């Protein structure tokens, strides 16, 4: 058995109404460490009954508890205490995250800082929140009364789990919602930290609830529960489609951050070394298990051969190693099921394109979910490895000649999450960025973003935008309140009837 991180619980349990509990059914599921695929802990497997209890607790906390009614400044204090507590646990979180997900320890570090930043950022936003007010002089004032939506169901994936959970928890809680979180079943470990963090920092009981378990049972019950007002989901596109359908009967609000197959478009005049570094990091960091990975690299013909050679040479030197080793650049993929899926794409790629680096398991790791950084060149647009999200350390490189062809290739997939454009020509950079069908485009940069910017995809990559005020908009309702200032002029039905000069008639069209 590999070295377990310190402070690990004996088993992973749900957290409902301020208490750690087992499943009503007593069921559990196995959790594996990607380094060896040994079962290292069991987690409570929630289903409808557990979700019902969690939603009831969240509903009570919303309807009767102090959280939704608190002044923004009071919530700000608690949210900042949460951020302090998260930051203080960076090392502990990194150790857990690396052990549970297989992420290299150096990349797991710093996740706490980013998670904490999410809490600080949304705390600041709610104290600075402004809302619209309109006046019709002497007649009416109209203003927006912003209210938390209610009980938020948060469903998250296994890549950087804690950070992605914070990305939903922070705006939901800042907005005054109460929540039920359903973490990913591959990686439930780090979510246990939330319990301690929230208890220490004074979040009222029932505001945060968590049910572990599989998507088809626990996740499904959360989506279908009629007392859950909205679902924020991050995960695969096909899961998103199913959740979309399952939200329809109860007409829930939805936000969906889904899969990607993001292009990096590199023109002849680009800063060659910067583009090389960035696209290597873009696809091999976080084990390639990142939604915004630059997994399709489109390179202009003039530099294509040189780029492919340089890329393959560097990829072959990316250090694959144990997640706990501080020199490791590429760790172990999250789970044997996912590993098999990624391997099947590698095999498909060998028949579709030219393998120039990697292509299988490293010799020194006969067990665990290790894969060499894998690079395919001359990948045709019809190839599965060009079209489908692999979500691992596998990249497809394709040549193009003209700007038009680059745009056409970039857009020729069903996804539209991120894109990266590399060129020294400012006008071309913007023209190409605008023409690419992606929710987010980086010019001469990899994925670095200010928390105020929108985050989200188009096409099969998502629905709705979060990020900055958009997240607060999602977790709140904008109720419009209209107040009459003067006398009310109403057409007097049943009394005097219509008069052509009646000013109230003009408002019938004011829907
Ligand atoms: P997944 O869709 O398999 O699972 C995500 C979550 O949904 C898990 O918690 C799972 O238990 C739950 N789930 C599964 N079926 C469900 C159902 N029927 N009803 C309710 N919940 C259900 O995704 P994954 O494999 O965990 O994550 C990888 C995917 O996430 C990739 O496609 C990746 O691109 C995407 N992702 C997107 C973003 C983004 O911001 N766009 C960020 C990270 C990951």
Short mmCIF file of C-alpha atoms and ligand atoms in Angstrom, two decimals, residues 155-159 164 182-186 213-216 219-220 223 233-237 239-240 242-243 246 257-260 290-291 389 391 417 455 461, ligand 1:
data_model
loop_
_atom_site.label_atom_id
_atom_site.label_comp_id
_atom_site.label_asym_id
_atom_site.label_seq_id
_atom_site.Cartn_x
_atom_site.Cartn_y
_atom_site.Cartn_z
CA UNK A 155 -22.56 18.40 -9.26
CA UNK A 156 -18.83 18.29 -9.91
CA UNK A 157 -16.24 16.22 -11.81
CA UNK A 158 -13.02 14.58 -10.66
CA UNK A 159 -10.37 16.78 -12.26
CA UNK A 164 -14.01 23.02 -8.96
CA UNK A 182 -22.53 15.83 -5.03
CA UNK A 183 -18.79 15.35 -5.54
CA UNK A 184 -17.41 13.04 -8.23
CA UNK A 185 -17.32 9.38 -7.21
CA UNK A 186 -13.76 8.80 -8.48
CA UNK A 213 -22.29 8.47 -4.55
CA UNK A 214 -22.72 7.66 -8.19
CA UNK A 215 -24.14 9.97 -10.81
CA UNK A 216 -26.90 7.58 -11.82
CA UNK A 219 -26.69 12.77 -8.84
CA UNK A 220 -29.88 11.73 -10.57
CA UNK A 223 -31.40 16.66 -10.37
CA UNK A 233 -23.16 20.98 -13.35
CA UNK A 234 -19.61 20.47 -14.59
CA UNK A 235 -18.83 17.26 -16.43
CA UNK A 236 -19.15 15.44 -19.72
CA UNK A 237 -21.35 16.69 -22.51
CA UNK A 239 -24.11 13.70 -18.91
CA UNK A 240 -25.07 17.34 -19.36
CA UNK A 242 -29.18 13.83 -19.75
CA UNK A 243 -29.33 16.29 -16.85
CA UNK A 246 -34.09 15.51 -16.30
CA UNK A 257 -19.77 23.53 -18.03
CA UNK A 258 -19.11 20.62 -20.36
CA UNK A 259 -16.37 19.00 -22.41
CA UNK A 260 -13.90 20.55 -24.81
CA UNK A 290 -8.31 19.56 -18.09
CA UNK A 291 -11.38 20.83 -19.87
CA UNK A 389 -12.47 14.71 -26.15
CA UNK A 391 -9.19 14.09 -21.45
CA UNK A 417 -14.91 25.76 -24.91
CA UNK A 455 -16.25 31.45 -17.99
CA UNK A 461 -19.22 22.76 -24.36
P1 LIG B 1 -19.14 13.07 -15.72
O1 LIG B 1 -20.14 13.75 -16.57
O2 LIG B 1 -18.97 11.60 -15.86
O3 LIG B 1 -19.46 13.29 -14.17
C1 LIG B 1 -19.54 14.58 -13.60
C2 LIG B 1 -20.43 14.52 -12.37
O4 LIG B 1 -21.75 14.22 -12.78
C3 LIG B 1 -20.04 13.44 -11.36
O5 LIG B 1 -20.22 13.93 -10.06
C4 LIG B 1 -21.03 12.34 -11.67
O6 LIG B 1 -21.28 11.49 -10.57
C5 LIG B 1 -22.26 13.13 -12.03
N1 LIG B 1 -23.26 12.43 -12.85
C6 LIG B 1 -23.04 11.45 -13.77
N2 LIG B 1 -24.21 11.02 -14.29
C7 LIG B 1 -25.19 11.77 -13.72
C8 LIG B 1 -26.60 11.81 -13.85
N3 LIG B 1 -27.25 10.99 -14.68
N4 LIG B 1 -27.29 12.71 -13.14
C9 LIG B 1 -26.65 13.54 -12.28
N5 LIG B 1 -25.32 13.54 -12.09
C10 LIG B 1 -24.58 12.67 -12.80
O7 LIG B 1 -17.78 13.83 -15.95
P2 LIG B 1 -16.34 13.46 -15.38
O8 LIG B 1 -15.84 12.28 -16.12
O9 LIG B 1 -16.42 13.42 -13.88
O10 LIG B 1 -15.51 14.78 -15.74
C11 LIG B 1 -14.82 14.96 -16.94
C12 LIG B 1 -15.61 15.87 -17.86
O11 LIG B 1 -15.83 17.13 -17.22
C13 LIG B 1 -14.87 16.19 -19.15
O12 LIG B 1 -15.76 16.10 -20.22
C14 LIG B 1 -14.43 17.63 -18.95
O13 LIG B 1 -14.22 18.37 -20.12
C15 LIG B 1 -15.54 18.18 -18.15
N6 LIG B 1 -15.13 19.39 -17.45
C16 LIG B 1 -15.58 20.59 -17.92
C17 LIG B 1 -15.18 21.77 -17.29
C18 LIG B 1 -15.69 23.10 -17.79
O14 LIG B 1 -15.56 24.06 -17.06
N7 LIG B 1 -16.25 23.19 -18.97
C19 LIG B 1 -14.32 21.72 -16.20
C20 LIG B 1 -13.87 20.49 -15.76
C21 LIG B 1 -14.29 19.32 -16.39
#
